[in-house]
PDB file of C-alpha atoms in Angstrom:
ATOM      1  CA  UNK A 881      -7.352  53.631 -12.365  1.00 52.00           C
ATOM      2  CA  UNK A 882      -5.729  50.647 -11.081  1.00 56.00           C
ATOM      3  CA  UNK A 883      -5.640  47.395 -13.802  1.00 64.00           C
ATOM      4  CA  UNK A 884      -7.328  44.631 -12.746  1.00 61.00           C
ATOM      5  CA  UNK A 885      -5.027  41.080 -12.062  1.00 69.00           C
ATOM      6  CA  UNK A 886      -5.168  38.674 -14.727  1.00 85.00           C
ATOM      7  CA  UNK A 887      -7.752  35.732 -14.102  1.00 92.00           C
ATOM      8  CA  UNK A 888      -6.268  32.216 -13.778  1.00 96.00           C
ATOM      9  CA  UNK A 889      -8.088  30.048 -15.780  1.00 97.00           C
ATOM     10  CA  UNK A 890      -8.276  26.004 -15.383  1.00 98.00           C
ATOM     11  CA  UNK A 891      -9.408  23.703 -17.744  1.00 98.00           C
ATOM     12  CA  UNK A 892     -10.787  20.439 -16.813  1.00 98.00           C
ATOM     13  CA  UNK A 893     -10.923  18.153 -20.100  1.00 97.00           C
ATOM     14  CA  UNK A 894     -10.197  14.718 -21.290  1.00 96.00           C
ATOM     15  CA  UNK A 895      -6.237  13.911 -22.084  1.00 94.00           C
ATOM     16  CA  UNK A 896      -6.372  14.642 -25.914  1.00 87.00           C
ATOM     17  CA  UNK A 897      -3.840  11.479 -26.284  1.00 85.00           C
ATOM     18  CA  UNK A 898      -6.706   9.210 -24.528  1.00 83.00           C
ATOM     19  CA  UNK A 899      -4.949   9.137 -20.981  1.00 85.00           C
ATOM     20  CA  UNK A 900      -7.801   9.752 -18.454  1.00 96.00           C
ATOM     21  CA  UNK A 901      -8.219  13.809 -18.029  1.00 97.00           C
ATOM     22  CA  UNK A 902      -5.891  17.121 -17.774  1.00 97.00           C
ATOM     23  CA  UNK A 903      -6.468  20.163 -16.037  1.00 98.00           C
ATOM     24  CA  UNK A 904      -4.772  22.960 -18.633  1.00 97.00           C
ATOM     25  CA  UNK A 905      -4.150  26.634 -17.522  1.00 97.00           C
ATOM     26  CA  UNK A 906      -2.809  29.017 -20.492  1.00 96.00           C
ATOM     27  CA  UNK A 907      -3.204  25.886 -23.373  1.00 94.00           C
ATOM     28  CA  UNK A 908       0.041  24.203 -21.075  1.00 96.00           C
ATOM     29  CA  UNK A 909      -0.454  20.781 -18.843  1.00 95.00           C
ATOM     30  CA  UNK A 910      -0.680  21.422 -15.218  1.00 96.00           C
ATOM     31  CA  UNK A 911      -1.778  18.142 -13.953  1.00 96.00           C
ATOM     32  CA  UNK A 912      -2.626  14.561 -15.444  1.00 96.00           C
ATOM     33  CA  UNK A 913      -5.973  12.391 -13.731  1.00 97.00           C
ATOM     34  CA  UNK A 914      -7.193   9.132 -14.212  1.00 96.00           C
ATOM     35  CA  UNK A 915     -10.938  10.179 -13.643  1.00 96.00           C
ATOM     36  CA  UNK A 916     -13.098  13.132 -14.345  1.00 96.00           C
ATOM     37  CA  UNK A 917     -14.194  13.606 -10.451  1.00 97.00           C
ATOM     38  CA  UNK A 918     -10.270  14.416  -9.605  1.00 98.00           C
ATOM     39  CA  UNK A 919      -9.369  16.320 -12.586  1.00 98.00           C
ATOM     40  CA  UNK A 920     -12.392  18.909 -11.458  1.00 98.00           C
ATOM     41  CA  UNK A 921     -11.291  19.170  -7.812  1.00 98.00           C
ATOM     42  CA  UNK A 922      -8.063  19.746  -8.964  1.00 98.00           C
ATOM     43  CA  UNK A 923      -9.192  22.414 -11.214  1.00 98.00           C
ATOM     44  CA  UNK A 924     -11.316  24.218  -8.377  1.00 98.00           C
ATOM     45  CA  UNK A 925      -8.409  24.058  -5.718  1.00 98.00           C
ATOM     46  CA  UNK A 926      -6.449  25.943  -8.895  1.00 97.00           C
ATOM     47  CA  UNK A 927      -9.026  28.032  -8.950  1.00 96.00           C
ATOM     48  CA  UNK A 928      -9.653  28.888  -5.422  1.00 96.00           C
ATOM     49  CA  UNK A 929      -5.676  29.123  -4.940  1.00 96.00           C
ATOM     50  CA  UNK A 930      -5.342  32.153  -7.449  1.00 94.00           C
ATOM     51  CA  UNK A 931      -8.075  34.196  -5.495  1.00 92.00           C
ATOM     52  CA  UNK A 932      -6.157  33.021  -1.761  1.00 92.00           C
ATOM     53  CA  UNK A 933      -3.429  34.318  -3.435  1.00 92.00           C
ATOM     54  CA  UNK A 934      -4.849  37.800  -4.063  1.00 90.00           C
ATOM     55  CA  UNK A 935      -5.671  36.982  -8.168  1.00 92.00           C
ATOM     56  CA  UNK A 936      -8.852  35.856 -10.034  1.00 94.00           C
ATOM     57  CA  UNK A 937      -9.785  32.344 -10.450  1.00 96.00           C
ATOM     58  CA  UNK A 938     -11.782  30.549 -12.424  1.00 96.00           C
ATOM     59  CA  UNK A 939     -12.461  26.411 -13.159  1.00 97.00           C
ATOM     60  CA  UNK A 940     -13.866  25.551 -16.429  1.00 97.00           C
ATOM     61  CA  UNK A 941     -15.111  21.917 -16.522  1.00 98.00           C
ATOM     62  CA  UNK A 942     -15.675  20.162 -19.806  1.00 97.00           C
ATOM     63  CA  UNK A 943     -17.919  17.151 -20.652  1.00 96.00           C
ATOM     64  CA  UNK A 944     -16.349  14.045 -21.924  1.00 94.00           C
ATOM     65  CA  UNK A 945     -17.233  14.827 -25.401  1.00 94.00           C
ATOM     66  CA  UNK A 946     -14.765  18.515 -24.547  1.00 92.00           C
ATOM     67  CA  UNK A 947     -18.028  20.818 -24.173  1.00 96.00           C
ATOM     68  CA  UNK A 948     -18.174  22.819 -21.252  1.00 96.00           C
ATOM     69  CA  UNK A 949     -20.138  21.893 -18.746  1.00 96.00           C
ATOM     70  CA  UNK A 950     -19.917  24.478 -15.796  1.00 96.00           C
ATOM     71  CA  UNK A 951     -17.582  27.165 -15.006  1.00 95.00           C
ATOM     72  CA  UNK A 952     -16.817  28.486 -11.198  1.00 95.00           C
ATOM     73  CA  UNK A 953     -15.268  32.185 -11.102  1.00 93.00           C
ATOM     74  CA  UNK A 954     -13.395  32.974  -8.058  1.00 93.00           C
ATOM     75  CA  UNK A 955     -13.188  36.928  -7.282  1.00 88.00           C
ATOM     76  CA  UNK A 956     -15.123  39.410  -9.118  1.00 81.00           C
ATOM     77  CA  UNK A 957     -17.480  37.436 -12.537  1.00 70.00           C
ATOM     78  CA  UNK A 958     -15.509  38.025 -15.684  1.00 61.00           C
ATOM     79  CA  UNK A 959     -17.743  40.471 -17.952  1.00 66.00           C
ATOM     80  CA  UNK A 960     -21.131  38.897 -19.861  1.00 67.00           C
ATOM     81  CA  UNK A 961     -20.128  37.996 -23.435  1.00 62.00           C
ATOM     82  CA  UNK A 962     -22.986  36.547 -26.038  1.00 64.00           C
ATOM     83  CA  UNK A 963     -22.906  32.997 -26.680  1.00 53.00           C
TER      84      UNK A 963
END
């Protein structure tokens, strides 16, 4: 049975040192924004990009206060977990 690629997942949250907003992909800095709006497209394209690319994608974009607010999987849905 073949194993399945990894998922690429972005994070869409605000710059921890108070700088506007960061898209994060494996707890490392891919991208710095000045606004929420960008910081989320750039997190989709990310997204979207893995699965063009033959991967799994996935977007995960926070609220201002670092809760999650949505998440958009690209490719097959990652598994149901409780919570």
């Amino acid at each position: 049975m073949a194993k399945a690629p990894k998922r690429a997942v972005y994070h869409s949250t605000p710059d921890p040192k108070g700088s506007g907003w960061v898209v994060t992909r494996d707890g490392k800095k891919v991208s710095g924004h000045r606004k929420q709006e960008t910081a989320e497209k750039a997190a989709t394209k990310a997204g979207r990009r893995a699965l063009d690319e033959g991967g799994l994608g996935q977007a995960v974009l926070h609220k201002s206060d670092g809760t999650i607010r949505e998440e958009r999987t690209y490719g097959s849905d990652p598994a149901k977990t409780p919570g």
